[in-house]
Short mmCIF file of C-alpha atoms and ligand atoms in Angstrom, two decimals:
data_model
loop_
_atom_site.label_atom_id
_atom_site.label_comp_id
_atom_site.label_asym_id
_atom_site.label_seq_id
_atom_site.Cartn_x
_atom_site.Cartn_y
_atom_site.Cartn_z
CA UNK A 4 33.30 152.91 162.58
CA UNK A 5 31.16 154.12 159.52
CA UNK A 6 29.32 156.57 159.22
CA UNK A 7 26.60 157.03 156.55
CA UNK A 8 26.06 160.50 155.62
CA UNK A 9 22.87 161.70 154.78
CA UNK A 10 21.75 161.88 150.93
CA UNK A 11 20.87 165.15 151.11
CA UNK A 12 24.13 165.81 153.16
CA UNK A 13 26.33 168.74 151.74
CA UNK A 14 29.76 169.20 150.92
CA UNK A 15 30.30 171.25 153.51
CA UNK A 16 29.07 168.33 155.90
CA UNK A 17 30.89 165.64 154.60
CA UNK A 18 34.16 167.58 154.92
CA UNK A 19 33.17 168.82 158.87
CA UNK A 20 33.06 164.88 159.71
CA UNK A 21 36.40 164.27 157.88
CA UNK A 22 37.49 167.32 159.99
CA UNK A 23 36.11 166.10 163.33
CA UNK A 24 37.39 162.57 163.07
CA UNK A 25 41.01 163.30 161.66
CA UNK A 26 41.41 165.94 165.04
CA UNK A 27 40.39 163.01 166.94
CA UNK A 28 43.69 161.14 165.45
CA UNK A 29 41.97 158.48 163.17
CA UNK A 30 42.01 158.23 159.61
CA UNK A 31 39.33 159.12 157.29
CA UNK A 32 38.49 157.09 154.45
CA UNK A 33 34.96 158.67 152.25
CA UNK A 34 33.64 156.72 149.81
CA UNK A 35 31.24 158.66 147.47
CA UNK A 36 28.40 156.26 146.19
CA UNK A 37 25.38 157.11 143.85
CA UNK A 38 23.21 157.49 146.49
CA UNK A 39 25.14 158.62 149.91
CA UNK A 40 28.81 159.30 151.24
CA UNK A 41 30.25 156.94 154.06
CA UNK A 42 32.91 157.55 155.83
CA UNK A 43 35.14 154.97 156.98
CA UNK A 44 36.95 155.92 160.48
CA UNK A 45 39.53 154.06 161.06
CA UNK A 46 41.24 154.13 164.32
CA UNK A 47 41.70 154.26 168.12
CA UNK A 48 37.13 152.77 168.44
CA UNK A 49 36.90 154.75 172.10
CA UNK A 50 37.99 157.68 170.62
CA UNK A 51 35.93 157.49 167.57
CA UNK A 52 32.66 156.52 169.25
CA UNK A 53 32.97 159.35 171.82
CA UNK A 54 32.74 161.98 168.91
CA UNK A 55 29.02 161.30 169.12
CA UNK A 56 28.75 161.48 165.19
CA UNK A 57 25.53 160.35 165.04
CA UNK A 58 24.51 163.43 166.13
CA UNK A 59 26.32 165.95 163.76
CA UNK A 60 24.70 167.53 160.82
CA UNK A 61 24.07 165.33 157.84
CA UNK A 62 25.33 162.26 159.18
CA UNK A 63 22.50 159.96 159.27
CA UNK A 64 23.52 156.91 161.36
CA UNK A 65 27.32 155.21 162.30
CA UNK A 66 27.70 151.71 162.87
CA UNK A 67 30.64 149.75 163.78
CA UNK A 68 32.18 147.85 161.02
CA UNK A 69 32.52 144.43 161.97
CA UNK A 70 35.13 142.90 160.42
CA UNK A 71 38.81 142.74 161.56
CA UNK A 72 39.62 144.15 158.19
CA UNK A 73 37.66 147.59 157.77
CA UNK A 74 38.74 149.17 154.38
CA UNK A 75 38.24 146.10 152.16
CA UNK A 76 34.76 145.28 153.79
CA UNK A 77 31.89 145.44 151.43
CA UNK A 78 30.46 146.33 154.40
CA UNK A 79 31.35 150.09 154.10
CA UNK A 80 30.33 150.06 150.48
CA UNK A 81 27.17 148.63 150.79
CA UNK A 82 27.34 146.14 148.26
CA UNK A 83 28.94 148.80 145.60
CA UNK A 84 31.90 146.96 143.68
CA UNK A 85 35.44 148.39 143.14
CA UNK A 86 36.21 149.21 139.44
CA UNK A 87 40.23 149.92 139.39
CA UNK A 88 41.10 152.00 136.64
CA UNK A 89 44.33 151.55 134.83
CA UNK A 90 45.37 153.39 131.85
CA UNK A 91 41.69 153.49 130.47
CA UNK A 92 41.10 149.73 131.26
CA UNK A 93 38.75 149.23 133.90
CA UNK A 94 39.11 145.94 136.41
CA UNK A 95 36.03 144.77 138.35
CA UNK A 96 32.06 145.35 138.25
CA UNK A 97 30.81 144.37 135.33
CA UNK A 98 34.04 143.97 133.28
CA UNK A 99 36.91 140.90 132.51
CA UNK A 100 40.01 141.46 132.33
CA UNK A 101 42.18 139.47 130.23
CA UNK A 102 45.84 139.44 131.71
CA UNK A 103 48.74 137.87 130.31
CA UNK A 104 52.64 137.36 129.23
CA UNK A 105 55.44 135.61 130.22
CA UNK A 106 56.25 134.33 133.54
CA UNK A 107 59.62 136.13 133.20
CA UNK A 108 60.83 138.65 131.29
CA UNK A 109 63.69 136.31 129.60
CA UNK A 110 64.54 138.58 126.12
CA UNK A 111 63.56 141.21 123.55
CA UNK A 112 62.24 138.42 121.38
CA UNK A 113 60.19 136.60 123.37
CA UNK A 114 58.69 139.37 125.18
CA UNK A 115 57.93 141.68 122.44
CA UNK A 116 56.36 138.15 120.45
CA UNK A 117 53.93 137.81 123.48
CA UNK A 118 53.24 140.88 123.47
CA UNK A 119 52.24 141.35 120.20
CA UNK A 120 49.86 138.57 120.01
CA UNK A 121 48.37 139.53 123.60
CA UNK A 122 47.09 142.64 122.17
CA UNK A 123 46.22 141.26 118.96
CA UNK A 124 44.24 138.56 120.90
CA UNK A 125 42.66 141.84 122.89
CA UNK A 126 44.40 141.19 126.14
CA UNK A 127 44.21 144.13 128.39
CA UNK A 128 46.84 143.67 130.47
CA UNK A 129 50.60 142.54 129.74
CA UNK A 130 52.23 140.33 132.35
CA UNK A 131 56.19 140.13 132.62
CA UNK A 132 58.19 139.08 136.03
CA UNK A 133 62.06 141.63 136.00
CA UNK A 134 62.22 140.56 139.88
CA UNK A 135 60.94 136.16 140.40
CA UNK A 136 60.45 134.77 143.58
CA UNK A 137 61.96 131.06 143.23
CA UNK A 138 62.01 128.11 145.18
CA UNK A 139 65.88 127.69 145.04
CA UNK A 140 68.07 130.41 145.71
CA UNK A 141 70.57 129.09 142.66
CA UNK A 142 67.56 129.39 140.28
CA UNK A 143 67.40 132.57 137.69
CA UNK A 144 65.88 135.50 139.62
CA UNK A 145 65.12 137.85 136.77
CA UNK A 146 66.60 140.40 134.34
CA UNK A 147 66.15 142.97 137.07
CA UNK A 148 66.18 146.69 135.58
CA UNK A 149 66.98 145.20 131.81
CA UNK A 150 63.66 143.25 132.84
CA UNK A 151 62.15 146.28 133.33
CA UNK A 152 63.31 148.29 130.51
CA UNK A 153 62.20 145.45 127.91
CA UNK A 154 58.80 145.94 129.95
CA UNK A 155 59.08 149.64 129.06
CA UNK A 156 59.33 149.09 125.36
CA UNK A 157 56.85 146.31 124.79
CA UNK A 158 54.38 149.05 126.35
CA UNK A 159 55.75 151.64 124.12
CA UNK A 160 54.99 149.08 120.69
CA UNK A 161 51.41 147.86 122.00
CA UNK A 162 50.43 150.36 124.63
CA UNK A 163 49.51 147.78 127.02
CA UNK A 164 50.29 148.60 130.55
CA UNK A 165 52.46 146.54 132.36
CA UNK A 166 51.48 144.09 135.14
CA UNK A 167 54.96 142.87 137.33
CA UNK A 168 56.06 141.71 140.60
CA UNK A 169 57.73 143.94 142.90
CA UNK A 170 59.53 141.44 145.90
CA UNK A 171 61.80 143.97 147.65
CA UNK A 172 61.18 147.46 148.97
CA UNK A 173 64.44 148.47 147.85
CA UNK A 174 63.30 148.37 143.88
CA UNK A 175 60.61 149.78 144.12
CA UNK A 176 61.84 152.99 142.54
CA UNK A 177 62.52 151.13 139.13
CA UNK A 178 59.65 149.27 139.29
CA UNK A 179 57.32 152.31 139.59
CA UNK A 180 58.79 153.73 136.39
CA UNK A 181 57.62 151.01 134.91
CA UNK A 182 54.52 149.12 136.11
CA UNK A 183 50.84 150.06 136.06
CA UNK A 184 49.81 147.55 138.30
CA UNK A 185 52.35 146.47 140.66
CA UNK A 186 52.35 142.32 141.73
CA UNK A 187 52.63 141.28 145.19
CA UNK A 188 53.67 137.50 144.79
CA UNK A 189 52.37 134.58 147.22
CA UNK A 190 55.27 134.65 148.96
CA UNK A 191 55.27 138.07 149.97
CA UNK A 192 51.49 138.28 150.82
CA UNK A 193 52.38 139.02 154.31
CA UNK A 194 55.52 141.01 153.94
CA UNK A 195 53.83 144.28 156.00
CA UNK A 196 56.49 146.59 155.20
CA UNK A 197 55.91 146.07 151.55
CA UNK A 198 52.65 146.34 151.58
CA UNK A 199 52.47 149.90 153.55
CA UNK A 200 55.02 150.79 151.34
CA UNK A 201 52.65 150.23 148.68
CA UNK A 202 49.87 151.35 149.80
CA UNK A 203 51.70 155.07 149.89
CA UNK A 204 53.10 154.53 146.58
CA UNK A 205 49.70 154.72 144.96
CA UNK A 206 49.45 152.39 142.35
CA UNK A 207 47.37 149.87 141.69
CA UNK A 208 48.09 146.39 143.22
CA UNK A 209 47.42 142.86 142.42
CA UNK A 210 47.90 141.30 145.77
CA UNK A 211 48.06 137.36 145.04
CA UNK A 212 46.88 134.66 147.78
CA UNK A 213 49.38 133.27 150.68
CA UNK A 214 49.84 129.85 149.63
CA UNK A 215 48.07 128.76 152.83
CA UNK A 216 46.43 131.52 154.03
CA UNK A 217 42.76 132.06 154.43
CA UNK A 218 40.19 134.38 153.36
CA UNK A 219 40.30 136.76 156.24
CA UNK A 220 44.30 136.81 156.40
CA UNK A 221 44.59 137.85 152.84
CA UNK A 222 41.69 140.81 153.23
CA UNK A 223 43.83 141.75 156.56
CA UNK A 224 46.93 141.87 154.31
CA UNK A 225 45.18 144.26 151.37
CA UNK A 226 44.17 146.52 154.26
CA UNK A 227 47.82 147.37 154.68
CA UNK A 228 47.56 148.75 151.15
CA UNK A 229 44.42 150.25 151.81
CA UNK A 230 44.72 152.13 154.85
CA UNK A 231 47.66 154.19 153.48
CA UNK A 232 44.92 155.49 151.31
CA UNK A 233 45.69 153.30 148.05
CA UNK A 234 42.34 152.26 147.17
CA UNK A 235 43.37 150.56 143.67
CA UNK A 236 43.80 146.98 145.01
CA UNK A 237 42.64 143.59 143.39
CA UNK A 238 43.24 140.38 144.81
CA UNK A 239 44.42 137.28 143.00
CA UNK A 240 43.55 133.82 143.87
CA UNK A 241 46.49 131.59 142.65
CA UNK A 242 46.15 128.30 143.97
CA UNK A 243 46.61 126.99 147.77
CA UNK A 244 48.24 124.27 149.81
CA UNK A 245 45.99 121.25 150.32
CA UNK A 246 47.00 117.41 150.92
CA UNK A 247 46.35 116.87 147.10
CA UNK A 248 49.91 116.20 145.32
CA UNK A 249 48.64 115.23 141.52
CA UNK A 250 48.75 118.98 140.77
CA UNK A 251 51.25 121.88 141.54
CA UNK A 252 48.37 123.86 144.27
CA UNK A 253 44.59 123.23 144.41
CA UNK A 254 43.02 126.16 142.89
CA UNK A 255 40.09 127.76 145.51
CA UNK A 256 37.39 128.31 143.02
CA UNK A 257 35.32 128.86 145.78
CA UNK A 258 36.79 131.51 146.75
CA UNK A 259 35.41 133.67 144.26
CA UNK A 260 31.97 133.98 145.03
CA UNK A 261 32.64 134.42 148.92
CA UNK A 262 34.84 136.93 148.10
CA UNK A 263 32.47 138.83 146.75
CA UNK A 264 30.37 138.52 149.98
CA UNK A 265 32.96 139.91 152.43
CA UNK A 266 34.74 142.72 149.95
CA UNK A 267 34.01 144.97 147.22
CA UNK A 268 37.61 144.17 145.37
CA UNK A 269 38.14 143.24 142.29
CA UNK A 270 39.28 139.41 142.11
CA UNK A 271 41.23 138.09 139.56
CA UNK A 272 42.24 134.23 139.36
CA UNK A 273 45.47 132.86 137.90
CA UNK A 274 45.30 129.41 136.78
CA UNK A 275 48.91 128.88 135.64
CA UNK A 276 50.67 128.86 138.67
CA UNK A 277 47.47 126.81 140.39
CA UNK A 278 48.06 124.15 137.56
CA UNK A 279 51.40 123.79 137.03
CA UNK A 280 50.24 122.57 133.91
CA UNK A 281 49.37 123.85 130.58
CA UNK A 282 46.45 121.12 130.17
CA UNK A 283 44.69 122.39 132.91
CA UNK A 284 45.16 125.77 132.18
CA UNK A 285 41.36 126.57 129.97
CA UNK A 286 39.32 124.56 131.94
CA UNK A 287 40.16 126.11 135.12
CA UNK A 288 40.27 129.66 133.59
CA UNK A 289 36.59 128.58 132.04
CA UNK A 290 35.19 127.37 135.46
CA UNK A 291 37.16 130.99 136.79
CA UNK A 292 34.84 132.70 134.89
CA UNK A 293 31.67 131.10 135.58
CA UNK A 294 32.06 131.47 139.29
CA UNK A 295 32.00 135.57 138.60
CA UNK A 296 36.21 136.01 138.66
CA UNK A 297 36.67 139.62 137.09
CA UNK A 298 39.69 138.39 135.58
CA UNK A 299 42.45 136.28 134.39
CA UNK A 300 46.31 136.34 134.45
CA UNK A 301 47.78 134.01 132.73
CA UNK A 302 51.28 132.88 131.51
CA UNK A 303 51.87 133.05 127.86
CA UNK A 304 55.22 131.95 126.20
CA UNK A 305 56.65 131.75 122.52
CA UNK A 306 58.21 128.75 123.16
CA UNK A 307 57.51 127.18 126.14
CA UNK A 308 59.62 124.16 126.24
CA UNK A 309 62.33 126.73 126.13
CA UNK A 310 61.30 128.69 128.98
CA UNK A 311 63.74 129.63 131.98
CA UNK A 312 60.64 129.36 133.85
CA UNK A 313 57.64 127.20 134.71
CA UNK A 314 57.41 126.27 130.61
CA UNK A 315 55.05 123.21 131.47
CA UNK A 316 52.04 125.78 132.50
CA UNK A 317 53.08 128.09 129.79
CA UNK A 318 50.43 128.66 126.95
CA UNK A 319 51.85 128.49 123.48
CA UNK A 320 51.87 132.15 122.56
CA UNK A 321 50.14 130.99 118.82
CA UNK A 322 47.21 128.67 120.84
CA UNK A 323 46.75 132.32 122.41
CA UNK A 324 43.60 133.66 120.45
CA UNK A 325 41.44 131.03 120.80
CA UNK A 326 42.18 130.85 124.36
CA UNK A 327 41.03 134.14 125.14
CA UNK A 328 38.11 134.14 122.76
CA UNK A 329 36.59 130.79 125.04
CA UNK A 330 37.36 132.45 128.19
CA UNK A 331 35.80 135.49 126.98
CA UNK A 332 32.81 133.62 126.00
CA UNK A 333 32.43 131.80 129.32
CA UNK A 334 32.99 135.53 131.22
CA UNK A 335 30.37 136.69 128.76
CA UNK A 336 27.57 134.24 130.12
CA UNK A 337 28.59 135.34 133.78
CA UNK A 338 27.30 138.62 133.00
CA UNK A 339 30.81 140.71 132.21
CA UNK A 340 31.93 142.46 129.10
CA UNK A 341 35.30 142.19 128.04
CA UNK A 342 37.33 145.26 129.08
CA UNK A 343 37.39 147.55 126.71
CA UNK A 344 40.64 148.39 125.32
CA UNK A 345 40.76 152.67 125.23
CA UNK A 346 40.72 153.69 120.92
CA UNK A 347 44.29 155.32 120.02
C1 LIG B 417 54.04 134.96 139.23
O1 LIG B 417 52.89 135.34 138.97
O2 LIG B 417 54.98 135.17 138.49
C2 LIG B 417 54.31 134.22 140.48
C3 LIG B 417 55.52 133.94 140.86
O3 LIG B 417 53.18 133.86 141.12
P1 LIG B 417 52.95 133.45 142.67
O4 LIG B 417 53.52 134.57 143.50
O5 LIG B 417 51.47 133.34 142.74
O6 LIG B 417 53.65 132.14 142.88
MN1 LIG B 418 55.44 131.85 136.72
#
């Protein structure tokens, strides 16, 4: 249920509803816009709906919320976008965010390299996998915690936070020292556990597409995050199943703009692992941009033909700066501004 709160409605009001429907044993979820509060209520509906909030002071109206997911509805913001703040950078609205690094975390050199030019290029975001989800269990899996402590210093030298995948509940304590935005990989998209775990960790999570699963499945799966009370989630659209074999996943372009129909999260689109290939890599992150994505991660190597891991889709680390400069200028015509990068 939602209720919208008066815009005259007080403090004192707001926090009486969050009173009444928490005693009744659901969850209250407020979202302050410019204009009113709603309340999200999330729980048992019978219960809920017998409160008669409609009547209380300085509600003005409550109306079910329709969809199966409640949290990630743009129907309980009212058309109001998410804008996920991290370290100074802000994700969604009005803003693109450039992501990148490596796929994996493979050295000193070649992270701190990528890194480097990343910022230099004025990527927001660095990207670095410590823990990979691979096809083949005999395939390398990741520096683990050394992954994670070259992660540490490349944010210490550039002061970009640190975007990387988290696969196993039981890591998560190293991995929160670490990341700023913490990666749920395709793989794990459904992994409930990890995502309530998540969602009570509180910070911010890129929550990539099931590699067959639809629109509504993935919004179910970032309500896991989101009813814990984590509300700094942003969904990634990496490329799905589909008959097609000539590339490595058929990127869902379309996606983006119904997205922004059924939630107010930020949605970011990867086009290296959609690809599998580095040719394809601009012109999908250019047609990203047009369609409204609010950002880009993509995977950015010194050396790709000596990669560990998925070199073909790698950008060459030096090709970098003009990448991002195109994209920029495509994501510019779609009405963003390039995320600002906080002075100091
Ligand atoms: C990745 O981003 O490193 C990755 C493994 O992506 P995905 O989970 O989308 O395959
Ligand atoms: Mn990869």
């Amino acid at each position: 249920m939602m209720i919208v709160m008066k815009a005259a409605a007080t403090e004192d009001e707001i926090q009486a509803v969050i009173g009444r429907i928490e005693a009744a044993g659901a969850r209250a979820h407020p979202s302050r816009g410019e204009e009113v509060t709603v309340i999200g209520a999330i729980g048992d509906i019978e219960h809920i709906a017998r409160l008669d909030l409609e009547g209380a002071p300085g509600v003005d109206h409550a109306v079910p919320i329709l969809k199966p997911y409640k949290l990630a509805s743009n129907q309980l913001r009212g058309g109001e976008r998410s804008v996920v703040e991290v370290d100074g950078r802000l994700i969604g609205g009005d803003h693109f965010s450039m992501i990148a690094g490596p796929c994996t975390v493979e050295s000193r050199d070649q992270l701190l390299t990528t890194a480097r030019i990343v910022r230099d290029a004025g990527g927001s975001l660095l990207r670095g996998g410590a823990y990979k989800p691979r096809t083949s269990p005999y395939a390398f899996h990741g520096l683990g915690t050394d992954g994670l402590k070259l992660l540490a210093e490349a944010k210490a030298e550039t002061g970009m936070p640190i975007v990387t995948e988290l696969m196993d509940v039981r890591d998560i304590e190293p991995v929160l020292e670490v990341a700023d935005v913490i990666q749920v990989g395709a793989r794990n998209m459904q992994n409930y556990t990890l995502l309530t775990e998540l969602g009570r960790a509180g910070r911010p999570v890129l929550l990539k597409r099931g590699l067959s699963s639809t629109l509504e499945e993935w919004l179910n799966a970032s309500e896991y995050i989101l009813k814990e009370g984590n509300e700094a989630v942003m969904l990634c659209e990496r490329g799905i199943r589909t008959f097609e074999t000539a590339y490595r996943f058929t990127l869902d372009l379309m996606a983006v703009p119904v997205l922004k129909q059924l939630t107010h999260l930020p949605v970011i689109v990867d086009p290296s692992h959609a690809a599998g290939r580095r040719d394809l890599v601009l012109p999908l992150s250019l047609a990203a941009a047009a369609v409204g994505a609010d950002g880009i991660i993509v995977e950015v190597h010194p050396k790709p033909d000596e990669a560990i891991c998925d070199g073909p889709q790698q950008i060459v680390a030096d090709d970098f700066a003009a990448y991002a400069a195109q994209v920029e200028r495509a994501a510019e015509l779609a009405g963003k501004a390039l995320s600002a990068v906080p002075a100091g």
